[in-house]
mmCIF file with all atom_site columns, C-alpha atoms and ligand atoms in Angstrom:
data_model
loop_
_atom_site.group_PDB
_atom_site.id
_atom_site.type_symbol
_atom_site.label_atom_id
_atom_site.label_alt_id
_atom_site.label_comp_id
_atom_site.label_asym_id
_atom_site.label_entity_id
_atom_site.label_seq_id
_atom_site.pdbx_PDB_ins_code
_atom_site.Cartn_x
_atom_site.Cartn_y
_atom_site.Cartn_z
_atom_site.occupancy
_atom_site.B_iso_or_equiv
_atom_site.pdbx_formal_charge
_atom_site.auth_seq_id
_atom_site.auth_comp_id
_atom_site.auth_asym_id
_atom_site.auth_atom_id
_atom_site.pdbx_PDB_model_num
ATOM   1   C  CA  . MET A 1 1   ? 123.887 135.604 -135.236 1.00 0.00 ? 1   MET A CA  1
ATOM   2   C  CA  . THR A 1 2   ? 127.088 135.886 -133.318 1.00 0.00 ? 2   THR A CA  1
ATOM   3   C  CA  . ILE A 1 3   ? 130.681 136.863 -133.903 1.00 0.00 ? 3   ILE A CA  1
ATOM   4   C  CA  . LYS A 1 4   ? 132.686 134.564 -136.187 1.00 0.00 ? 4   LYS A CA  1
ATOM   5   C  CA  . THR A 1 5   ? 135.842 133.250 -134.554 1.00 0.00 ? 5   THR A CA  1
ATOM   6   C  CA  . PRO A 1 6   ? 138.615 130.733 -135.329 1.00 0.00 ? 6   PRO A CA  1
ATOM   7   C  CA  . ILE A 1 7   ? 136.562 128.039 -133.504 1.00 0.00 ? 7   ILE A CA  1
ATOM   8   C  CA  . CYS A 1 8   ? 132.968 126.824 -134.007 1.00 0.00 ? 8   CYS A CA  1
ATOM   9   C  CA  . ALA A 1 9   ? 130.234 129.113 -132.704 1.00 0.00 ? 9   ALA A CA  1
ATOM   10  C  CA  . PHE A 1 10  ? 128.978 126.281 -130.493 1.00 0.00 ? 10  PHE A CA  1
ATOM   11  C  CA  . ASP A 1 11  ? 132.429 125.723 -128.963 1.00 0.00 ? 11  ASP A CA  1
ATOM   12  C  CA  . ALA A 1 12  ? 132.845 129.454 -128.375 1.00 0.00 ? 12  ALA A CA  1
ATOM   13  C  CA  . LYS A 1 13  ? 129.482 129.537 -126.578 1.00 0.00 ? 13  LYS A CA  1
ATOM   14  C  CA  . THR A 1 14  ? 130.065 126.486 -124.388 1.00 0.00 ? 14  THR A CA  1
ATOM   15  C  CA  . GLY A 1 15  ? 133.791 126.908 -123.851 1.00 0.00 ? 15  GLY A CA  1
ATOM   16  C  CA  . ILE A 1 16  ? 134.359 123.256 -124.799 1.00 0.00 ? 16  ILE A CA  1
ATOM   17  C  CA  . LEU A 1 17  ? 136.142 122.383 -128.019 1.00 0.00 ? 17  LEU A CA  1
ATOM   18  C  CA  . CYS A 1 18  ? 134.676 119.804 -130.413 1.00 0.00 ? 18  CYS A CA  1
ATOM   19  C  CA  . PRO A 1 19  ? 137.111 117.102 -131.663 1.00 0.00 ? 19  PRO A CA  1
ATOM   20  C  CA  . LYS A 1 20  ? 137.729 119.032 -134.885 1.00 0.00 ? 20  LYS A CA  1
ATOM   21  C  CA  . CYS A 1 21  ? 138.714 122.292 -133.146 1.00 0.00 ? 21  CYS A CA  1
ATOM   22  C  CA  . GLU A 1 22  ? 140.656 120.344 -130.518 1.00 0.00 ? 22  GLU A CA  1
ATOM   23  C  CA  . ALA A 1 23  ? 142.684 118.771 -133.339 1.00 0.00 ? 23  ALA A CA  1
ATOM   24  C  CA  . ARG A 1 24  ? 143.339 122.205 -134.875 1.00 0.00 ? 24  ARG A CA  1
ATOM   25  C  CA  . LEU A 1 25  ? 144.579 123.449 -131.491 1.00 0.00 ? 25  LEU A CA  1
ATOM   26  C  CA  . LYS A 1 26  ? 146.810 120.389 -130.999 1.00 0.00 ? 26  LYS A CA  1
ATOM   27  C  CA  . GLY A 1 27  ? 148.110 120.764 -134.569 1.00 0.00 ? 27  GLY A CA  1
ATOM   28  C  CA  . GLY A 1 28  ? 149.055 124.383 -133.953 1.00 0.00 ? 28  GLY A CA  1
ATOM   29  C  CA  . HIS A 1 29  ? 146.607 125.808 -136.503 1.00 0.00 ? 29  HIS A CA  1
ATOM   30  C  CA  . ILE A 1 30  ? 144.984 127.840 -133.741 1.00 0.00 ? 30  ILE A CA  1
ATOM   31  C  CA  . SER A 1 31  ? 146.416 128.940 -130.401 1.00 0.00 ? 31  SER A CA  1
ATOM   32  C  CA  . GLU A 1 32  ? 145.200 128.805 -126.813 1.00 0.00 ? 32  GLU A CA  1
ATOM   33  C  CA  . LEU A 1 33  ? 144.811 132.577 -127.018 1.00 0.00 ? 33  LEU A CA  1
ATOM   34  C  CA  . ASP A 1 34  ? 142.655 132.250 -130.158 1.00 0.00 ? 34  ASP A CA  1
ATOM   35  C  CA  . VAL A 1 35  ? 140.355 129.953 -128.180 1.00 0.00 ? 35  VAL A CA  1
ATOM   36  C  CA  . GLU A 1 36  ? 140.319 132.209 -125.116 1.00 0.00 ? 36  GLU A CA  1
ATOM   37  C  CA  . ALA A 1 37  ? 139.558 135.350 -127.169 1.00 0.00 ? 37  ALA A CA  1
ATOM   38  C  CA  . SER A 1 38  ? 136.863 133.497 -129.156 1.00 0.00 ? 38  SER A CA  1
ATOM   39  C  CA  . ILE A 1 39  ? 135.059 132.507 -125.967 1.00 0.00 ? 39  ILE A CA  1
ATOM   40  C  CA  . LYS A 1 40  ? 135.366 135.970 -124.389 1.00 0.00 ? 40  LYS A CA  1
ATOM   41  C  CA  . LEU A 1 41  ? 134.222 137.879 -127.483 1.00 0.00 ? 41  LEU A CA  1
ATOM   42  C  CA  . THR A 1 42  ? 131.334 135.470 -128.103 1.00 0.00 ? 42  THR A CA  1
ATOM   43  C  CA  . LYS A 1 43  ? 130.112 136.201 -124.580 1.00 0.00 ? 43  LYS A CA  1
ATOM   44  C  CA  . LEU A 1 44  ? 130.575 139.940 -125.166 1.00 0.00 ? 44  LEU A CA  1
ATOM   45  C  CA  . ALA A 1 45  ? 128.613 139.720 -128.445 1.00 0.00 ? 45  ALA A CA  1
ATOM   46  C  CA  . GLU A 1 46  ? 125.477 139.058 -126.366 1.00 0.00 ? 46  GLU A CA  1
ATOM   47  C  CA  . LYS A 1 47  ? 125.783 142.623 -125.041 1.00 0.00 ? 47  LYS A CA  1
ATOM   48  C  CA  . VAL A 1 48  ? 127.509 144.333 -127.976 1.00 0.00 ? 48  VAL A CA  1
ATOM   49  C  CA  . PRO A 1 49  ? 125.480 143.607 -131.147 1.00 0.00 ? 49  PRO A CA  1
ATOM   50  C  CA  . GLU A 1 50  ? 128.129 145.117 -133.474 1.00 0.00 ? 50  GLU A CA  1
ATOM   51  C  CA  . LEU A 1 51  ? 130.354 142.127 -132.704 1.00 0.00 ? 51  LEU A CA  1
ATOM   52  C  CA  . SER A 1 52  ? 127.884 139.873 -134.507 1.00 0.00 ? 52  SER A CA  1
ATOM   53  C  CA  . ARG A 1 53  ? 128.885 141.581 -137.745 1.00 0.00 ? 53  ARG A CA  1
ATOM   54  C  CA  . VAL A 1 54  ? 132.631 140.949 -137.433 1.00 0.00 ? 54  VAL A CA  1
ATOM   55  C  CA  . SER A 1 55  ? 134.970 138.015 -137.713 1.00 0.00 ? 55  SER A CA  1
ATOM   56  C  CA  . LEU A 1 56  ? 137.914 137.434 -135.367 1.00 0.00 ? 56  LEU A CA  1
ATOM   57  C  CA  . VAL A 1 57  ? 140.820 135.974 -137.346 1.00 0.00 ? 57  VAL A CA  1
ATOM   58  C  CA  . ARG A 1 58  ? 143.443 135.535 -134.622 1.00 0.00 ? 58  ARG A CA  1
ATOM   59  C  CA  . ALA A 1 59  ? 144.526 136.713 -131.199 1.00 0.00 ? 59  ALA A CA  1
ATOM   60  C  CA  . GLN A 1 60  ? 148.127 137.403 -130.229 1.00 0.00 ? 60  GLN A CA  1
ATOM   61  C  CA  . SER A 1 61  ? 149.854 138.728 -127.163 1.00 0.00 ? 61  SER A CA  1
ATOM   62  C  CA  . VAL A 1 62  ? 152.791 141.111 -127.563 1.00 0.00 ? 62  VAL A CA  1
ATOM   63  C  CA  . ASP A 1 63  ? 154.592 142.460 -124.530 1.00 0.00 ? 63  ASP A CA  1
ATOM   64  C  CA  . GLY A 1 64  ? 151.538 141.922 -122.335 1.00 0.00 ? 64  GLY A CA  1
ATOM   65  C  CA  . VAL A 1 65  ? 149.143 143.558 -124.784 1.00 0.00 ? 65  VAL A CA  1
ATOM   66  C  CA  . TYR A 1 66  ? 146.512 141.714 -126.792 1.00 0.00 ? 66  TYR A CA  1
ATOM   67  C  CA  . VAL A 1 67  ? 146.505 142.179 -130.549 1.00 0.00 ? 67  VAL A CA  1
ATOM   68  C  CA  . LEU A 1 68  ? 143.262 141.048 -132.168 1.00 0.00 ? 68  LEU A CA  1
ATOM   69  C  CA  . THR A 1 69  ? 143.117 140.636 -135.941 1.00 0.00 ? 69  THR A CA  1
ATOM   70  C  CA  . PHE A 1 70  ? 139.681 140.974 -137.502 1.00 0.00 ? 70  PHE A CA  1
ATOM   71  C  CA  . ALA A 1 71  ? 138.576 140.378 -141.099 1.00 0.00 ? 71  ALA A CA  1
ATOM   72  C  CA  . ALA A 1 72  ? 139.110 143.145 -143.654 1.00 0.00 ? 72  ALA A CA  1
ATOM   73  C  CA  . GLY A 1 73  ? 136.661 146.020 -143.260 1.00 0.00 ? 73  GLY A CA  1
ATOM   74  C  CA  . ASN A 1 74  ? 135.631 145.058 -139.720 1.00 0.00 ? 74  ASN A CA  1
ATOM   75  C  CA  . LEU A 1 75  ? 137.312 147.918 -137.862 1.00 0.00 ? 75  LEU A CA  1
ATOM   76  C  CA  . ASN A 1 76  ? 134.853 150.472 -139.253 1.00 0.00 ? 76  ASN A CA  1
ATOM   77  C  CA  . ILE A 1 77  ? 132.096 148.492 -137.562 1.00 0.00 ? 77  ILE A CA  1
ATOM   78  C  CA  . LEU A 1 78  ? 134.022 148.272 -134.275 1.00 0.00 ? 78  LEU A CA  1
ATOM   79  C  CA  . ARG A 1 79  ? 134.703 152.033 -134.359 1.00 0.00 ? 79  ARG A CA  1
ATOM   80  C  CA  . SER A 1 80  ? 131.043 152.909 -134.984 1.00 0.00 ? 80  SER A CA  1
ATOM   81  C  CA  . ASN A 1 81  ? 130.685 153.315 -131.234 1.00 0.00 ? 81  ASN A CA  1
ATOM   82  C  CA  . PRO A 1 82  ? 133.664 154.448 -129.122 1.00 0.00 ? 82  PRO A CA  1
ATOM   83  C  CA  . SER A 1 83  ? 132.587 152.242 -126.221 1.00 0.00 ? 83  SER A CA  1
ATOM   84  C  CA  . ILE A 1 84  ? 133.133 149.010 -128.180 1.00 0.00 ? 84  ILE A CA  1
ATOM   85  C  CA  . HIS A 1 85  ? 136.934 149.063 -127.924 1.00 0.00 ? 85  HIS A CA  1
ATOM   86  C  CA  . LYS A 1 86  ? 136.662 149.610 -124.171 1.00 0.00 ? 86  LYS A CA  1
ATOM   87  C  CA  . SER A 1 87  ? 134.198 146.716 -123.871 1.00 0.00 ? 87  SER A CA  1
ATOM   88  C  CA  . ILE A 1 88  ? 136.622 144.467 -125.772 1.00 0.00 ? 88  ILE A CA  1
ATOM   89  C  CA  . GLU A 1 89  ? 139.453 145.442 -123.415 1.00 0.00 ? 89  GLU A CA  1
ATOM   90  C  CA  . ASP A 1 90  ? 137.264 144.741 -120.389 1.00 0.00 ? 90  ASP A CA  1
ATOM   91  C  CA  . ALA A 1 91  ? 136.320 141.342 -121.830 1.00 0.00 ? 91  ALA A CA  1
ATOM   92  C  CA  . MET A 1 92  ? 139.915 140.456 -122.697 1.00 0.00 ? 92  MET A CA  1
ATOM   93  C  CA  . GLY A 1 93  ? 141.149 141.706 -119.328 1.00 0.00 ? 93  GLY A CA  1
ATOM   94  C  CA  . GLY A 1 94  ? 143.801 144.117 -120.591 1.00 0.00 ? 94  GLY A CA  1
ATOM   95  C  CA  . LYS A 1 95  ? 144.961 146.604 -123.163 1.00 0.00 ? 95  LYS A CA  1
ATOM   96  C  CA  . THR A 1 96  ? 143.978 145.420 -126.642 1.00 0.00 ? 96  THR A CA  1
ATOM   97  C  CA  . MET A 1 97  ? 144.990 146.648 -130.075 1.00 0.00 ? 97  MET A CA  1
ATOM   98  C  CA  . LEU A 1 98  ? 142.824 146.001 -133.120 1.00 0.00 ? 98  LEU A CA  1
ATOM   99  C  CA  . ILE A 1 99  ? 144.058 145.380 -136.650 1.00 0.00 ? 99  ILE A CA  1
ATOM   100 C  CA  . GLU A 1 100 ? 142.685 143.843 -139.851 1.00 0.00 ? 100 GLU A CA  1
ATOM   101 C  CA  . ALA A 1 101 ? 143.841 140.769 -141.744 1.00 0.00 ? 101 ALA A CA  1
ATOM   102 C  CA  . GLU A 1 102 ? 145.368 141.137 -145.209 1.00 0.00 ? 102 GLU A CA  1
ATOM   103 C  CA  . SER A 1 103 ? 145.718 144.895 -144.847 1.00 0.00 ? 103 SER A CA  1
ATOM   104 C  CA  . THR A 1 104 ? 148.578 146.845 -146.371 1.00 0.00 ? 104 THR A CA  1
ATOM   105 C  CA  . ASP A 1 105 ? 151.391 147.860 -144.021 1.00 0.00 ? 105 ASP A CA  1
ATOM   106 C  CA  . ARG A 1 106 ? 150.131 151.438 -144.177 1.00 0.00 ? 106 ARG A CA  1
ATOM   107 C  CA  . LYS A 1 107 ? 146.579 150.425 -143.253 1.00 0.00 ? 107 LYS A CA  1
ATOM   108 C  CA  . MET A 1 108 ? 147.869 148.330 -140.340 1.00 0.00 ? 108 MET A CA  1
ATOM   109 C  CA  . LEU A 1 109 ? 149.929 151.270 -139.083 1.00 0.00 ? 109 LEU A CA  1
ATOM   110 C  CA  . GLU A 1 110 ? 146.925 153.590 -139.412 1.00 0.00 ? 110 GLU A CA  1
ATOM   111 C  CA  . ASP A 1 111 ? 144.896 151.107 -137.382 1.00 0.00 ? 111 ASP A CA  1
ATOM   112 C  CA  . LEU A 1 112 ? 147.534 150.904 -134.644 1.00 0.00 ? 112 LEU A CA  1
ATOM   113 C  CA  . PHE A 1 113 ? 147.909 154.693 -134.464 1.00 0.00 ? 113 PHE A CA  1
ATOM   114 C  CA  . TYR A 1 114 ? 144.148 155.297 -134.617 1.00 0.00 ? 114 TYR A CA  1
ATOM   115 C  CA  . PRO A 1 115 ? 142.749 157.862 -133.773 1.00 0.00 ? 115 PRO A CA  1
ATOM   116 C  CA  . ILE A 1 116 ? 146.038 159.653 -134.437 1.00 0.00 ? 116 ILE A CA  1
ATOM   117 C  CA  . ARG A 1 117 ? 146.439 160.417 -138.144 1.00 0.00 ? 117 ARG A CA  1
ATOM   118 C  CA  . ILE A 1 118 ? 149.568 159.380 -140.030 1.00 0.00 ? 118 ILE A CA  1
ATOM   119 C  CA  . LEU A 1 119 ? 151.054 161.893 -142.463 1.00 0.00 ? 119 LEU A CA  1
ATOM   120 C  CA  . THR A 1 120 ? 153.351 159.624 -144.462 1.00 0.00 ? 120 THR A CA  1
ATOM   121 C  CA  . VAL A 1 121 ? 154.776 156.129 -144.417 1.00 0.00 ? 121 VAL A CA  1
ATOM   122 C  CA  . ASN A 1 122 ? 158.128 155.647 -146.164 1.00 0.00 ? 122 ASN A CA  1
ATOM   123 C  CA  . VAL A 1 123 ? 160.507 152.753 -146.449 1.00 0.00 ? 123 VAL A CA  1
ATOM   124 C  CA  . VAL A 1 124 ? 164.093 153.735 -145.648 1.00 0.00 ? 124 VAL A CA  1
ATOM   125 C  CA  . TRP A 1 125 ? 166.894 151.438 -146.818 1.00 0.00 ? 125 TRP A CA  1
ATOM   126 C  CA  . LEU A 1 126 ? 169.956 151.277 -144.625 1.00 0.00 ? 126 LEU A CA  1
ATOM   127 C  CA  . PRO A 1 127 ? 173.493 150.835 -146.011 1.00 0.00 ? 127 PRO A CA  1
ATOM   128 C  CA  . ASP A 1 128 ? 173.556 147.228 -144.775 1.00 0.00 ? 128 ASP A CA  1
ATOM   129 C  CA  . GLY A 1 129 ? 170.536 146.383 -146.944 1.00 0.00 ? 129 GLY A CA  1
ATOM   130 C  CA  . SER A 1 130 ? 168.035 146.230 -144.105 1.00 0.00 ? 130 SER A CA  1
ATOM   131 C  CA  . LYS A 1 131 ? 165.027 148.480 -144.148 1.00 0.00 ? 131 LYS A CA  1
ATOM   132 C  CA  . LEU A 1 132 ? 163.118 150.662 -141.754 1.00 0.00 ? 132 LEU A CA  1
ATOM   133 C  CA  . THR A 1 133 ? 159.547 151.776 -142.143 1.00 0.00 ? 133 THR A CA  1
ATOM   134 C  CA  . LYS A 1 134 ? 159.283 155.440 -141.212 1.00 0.00 ? 134 LYS A CA  1
ATOM   135 C  CA  . VAL A 1 135 ? 156.013 156.914 -140.037 1.00 0.00 ? 135 VAL A CA  1
ATOM   136 C  CA  . ILE A 1 136 ? 155.610 160.666 -139.804 1.00 0.00 ? 136 ILE A CA  1
ATOM   137 C  CA  . ILE A 1 137 ? 152.934 162.028 -137.482 1.00 0.00 ? 137 ILE A CA  1
ATOM   138 C  CA  . PRO A 1 138 ? 151.555 165.511 -138.240 1.00 0.00 ? 138 PRO A CA  1
ATOM   139 C  CA  . GLY A 1 139 ? 152.417 168.364 -135.889 1.00 0.00 ? 139 GLY A CA  1
ATOM   140 C  CA  . ARG A 1 140 ? 154.761 168.060 -132.959 1.00 0.00 ? 140 ARG A CA  1
ATOM   141 C  CA  . LYS A 1 141 ? 154.852 165.680 -130.045 1.00 0.00 ? 141 LYS A CA  1
ATOM   142 C  CA  . THR A 1 142 ? 153.154 167.046 -126.972 1.00 0.00 ? 142 THR A CA  1
ATOM   143 C  CA  . GLU A 1 143 ? 152.872 165.628 -123.483 1.00 0.00 ? 143 GLU A CA  1
ATOM   144 C  CA  . ARG A 1 144 ? 149.282 164.731 -124.259 1.00 0.00 ? 144 ARG A CA  1
ATOM   145 C  CA  . PHE A 1 145 ? 150.255 162.416 -127.124 1.00 0.00 ? 145 PHE A CA  1
ATOM   146 C  CA  . PRO A 1 146 ? 148.077 159.420 -126.207 1.00 0.00 ? 146 PRO A CA  1
ATOM   147 C  CA  . LEU A 1 147 ? 149.962 156.508 -127.752 1.00 0.00 ? 147 LEU A CA  1
ATOM   148 C  CA  . ASP A 1 148 ? 152.810 154.342 -126.526 1.00 0.00 ? 148 ASP A CA  1
ATOM   149 C  CA  . VAL A 1 149 ? 155.095 154.506 -129.567 1.00 0.00 ? 149 VAL A CA  1
ATOM   150 C  CA  . GLU A 1 150 ? 157.558 151.949 -128.178 1.00 0.00 ? 150 GLU A CA  1
ATOM   151 C  CA  . LEU A 1 151 ? 154.710 149.473 -127.755 1.00 0.00 ? 151 LEU A CA  1
ATOM   152 C  CA  . ILE A 1 152 ? 153.472 150.040 -131.310 1.00 0.00 ? 152 ILE A CA  1
ATOM   153 C  CA  . LYS A 1 153 ? 157.025 149.352 -132.535 1.00 0.00 ? 153 LYS A CA  1
ATOM   154 C  CA  . LYS A 1 154 ? 157.049 146.021 -130.679 1.00 0.00 ? 154 LYS A CA  1
ATOM   155 C  CA  . VAL A 1 155 ? 153.648 145.086 -132.083 1.00 0.00 ? 155 VAL A CA  1
ATOM   156 C  CA  . VAL A 1 156 ? 154.530 145.782 -135.738 1.00 0.00 ? 156 VAL A CA  1
ATOM   157 C  CA  . LYS A 1 157 ? 157.797 143.879 -135.299 1.00 0.00 ? 157 LYS A CA  1
ATOM   158 C  CA  . ALA A 1 158 ? 155.973 140.878 -133.820 1.00 0.00 ? 158 ALA A CA  1
ATOM   159 C  CA  . VAL A 1 159 ? 153.006 140.905 -136.187 1.00 0.00 ? 159 VAL A CA  1
ATOM   160 C  CA  . ARG A 1 160 ? 154.635 141.887 -139.508 1.00 0.00 ? 160 ARG A CA  1
ATOM   161 C  CA  . ASN A 1 161 ? 158.397 141.871 -138.826 1.00 0.00 ? 161 ASN A CA  1
ATOM   162 C  CA  . ILE A 1 162 ? 158.533 145.597 -139.563 1.00 0.00 ? 162 ILE A CA  1
ATOM   163 C  CA  . ASP A 1 163 ? 161.257 147.753 -138.012 1.00 0.00 ? 163 ASP A CA  1
ATOM   164 C  CA  . LEU A 1 164 ? 159.486 150.992 -137.313 1.00 0.00 ? 164 LEU A CA  1
ATOM   165 C  CA  . LEU A 1 165 ? 160.801 154.500 -136.937 1.00 0.00 ? 165 LEU A CA  1
ATOM   166 C  CA  . VAL A 1 166 ? 158.363 157.162 -135.750 1.00 0.00 ? 166 VAL A CA  1
ATOM   167 C  CA  . GLU A 1 167 ? 158.967 160.850 -136.274 1.00 0.00 ? 167 GLU A CA  1
ATOM   168 C  CA  . PHE A 1 168 ? 156.897 163.946 -135.832 1.00 0.00 ? 168 PHE A CA  1
ATOM   169 C  CA  . GLU A 1 169 ? 156.432 166.446 -138.650 1.00 0.00 ? 169 GLU A CA  1
ATOM   170 C  CA  . ARG A 1 170 ? 157.722 169.304 -136.533 1.00 0.00 ? 170 ARG A CA  1
ATOM   171 C  CA  . ALA A 1 171 ? 160.453 169.488 -133.954 1.00 0.00 ? 171 ALA A CA  1
ATOM   172 C  CA  . SER A 1 172 ? 159.465 169.541 -130.313 1.00 0.00 ? 172 SER A CA  1
ATOM   173 C  CA  . TYR A 1 173 ? 158.332 172.802 -128.771 1.00 0.00 ? 173 TYR A CA  1
ATOM   174 C  CA  . ALA A 1 174 ? 161.619 173.525 -127.036 1.00 0.00 ? 174 ALA A CA  1
ATOM   175 C  CA  . LYS A 1 175 ? 163.595 173.111 -130.257 1.00 0.00 ? 175 LYS A CA  1
ATOM   176 C  CA  . ALA A 1 176 ? 161.162 175.255 -132.211 1.00 0.00 ? 176 ALA A CA  1
ATOM   177 C  CA  . LEU A 1 177 ? 161.880 178.129 -129.868 1.00 0.00 ? 177 LEU A CA  1
HETATM 178 ZN ZN1 . ZN  B 2 .   ? 134.608 123.133 -133.062 1.00 0.00 ? 201 ZN  B ZN1 1
#
């Protein structure tokens, strides 16, 4: 048992593509990054058994950050041990965000903000007919807020073409005074 990836398990183990996967790469059905991530995560699955229960759907790179899409329901498995995400980042060689395929926009946003909870997600229509997706985070923003909101905005734009607006439930500390 090993992780399922966009390429054959054998190819992912050996690092050499069979003619069928090579043709899918040449035809643009899979990317170089899909192949690279498949090989790296297959190697990691030897040390991290939870990976054998998940399926990598695709790998993307947004603004120097890796975005890995796994099959629906897989993130619960990957979050069962907090060290797994770190191991994936070490294997990939950089910051990595994890999302699920075929998820709703709200679920994808919850996955990108994880472990920060989202209060509400609303769609806001602008006068010119374009729309923004507004996320409200509970509480107020503090200096310890662990996420790079600008980066999340770039990722949702690249992955789902969503224009994101992020607000906090309460005004900042200085304003509240
Ligand atoms: Zn193959």
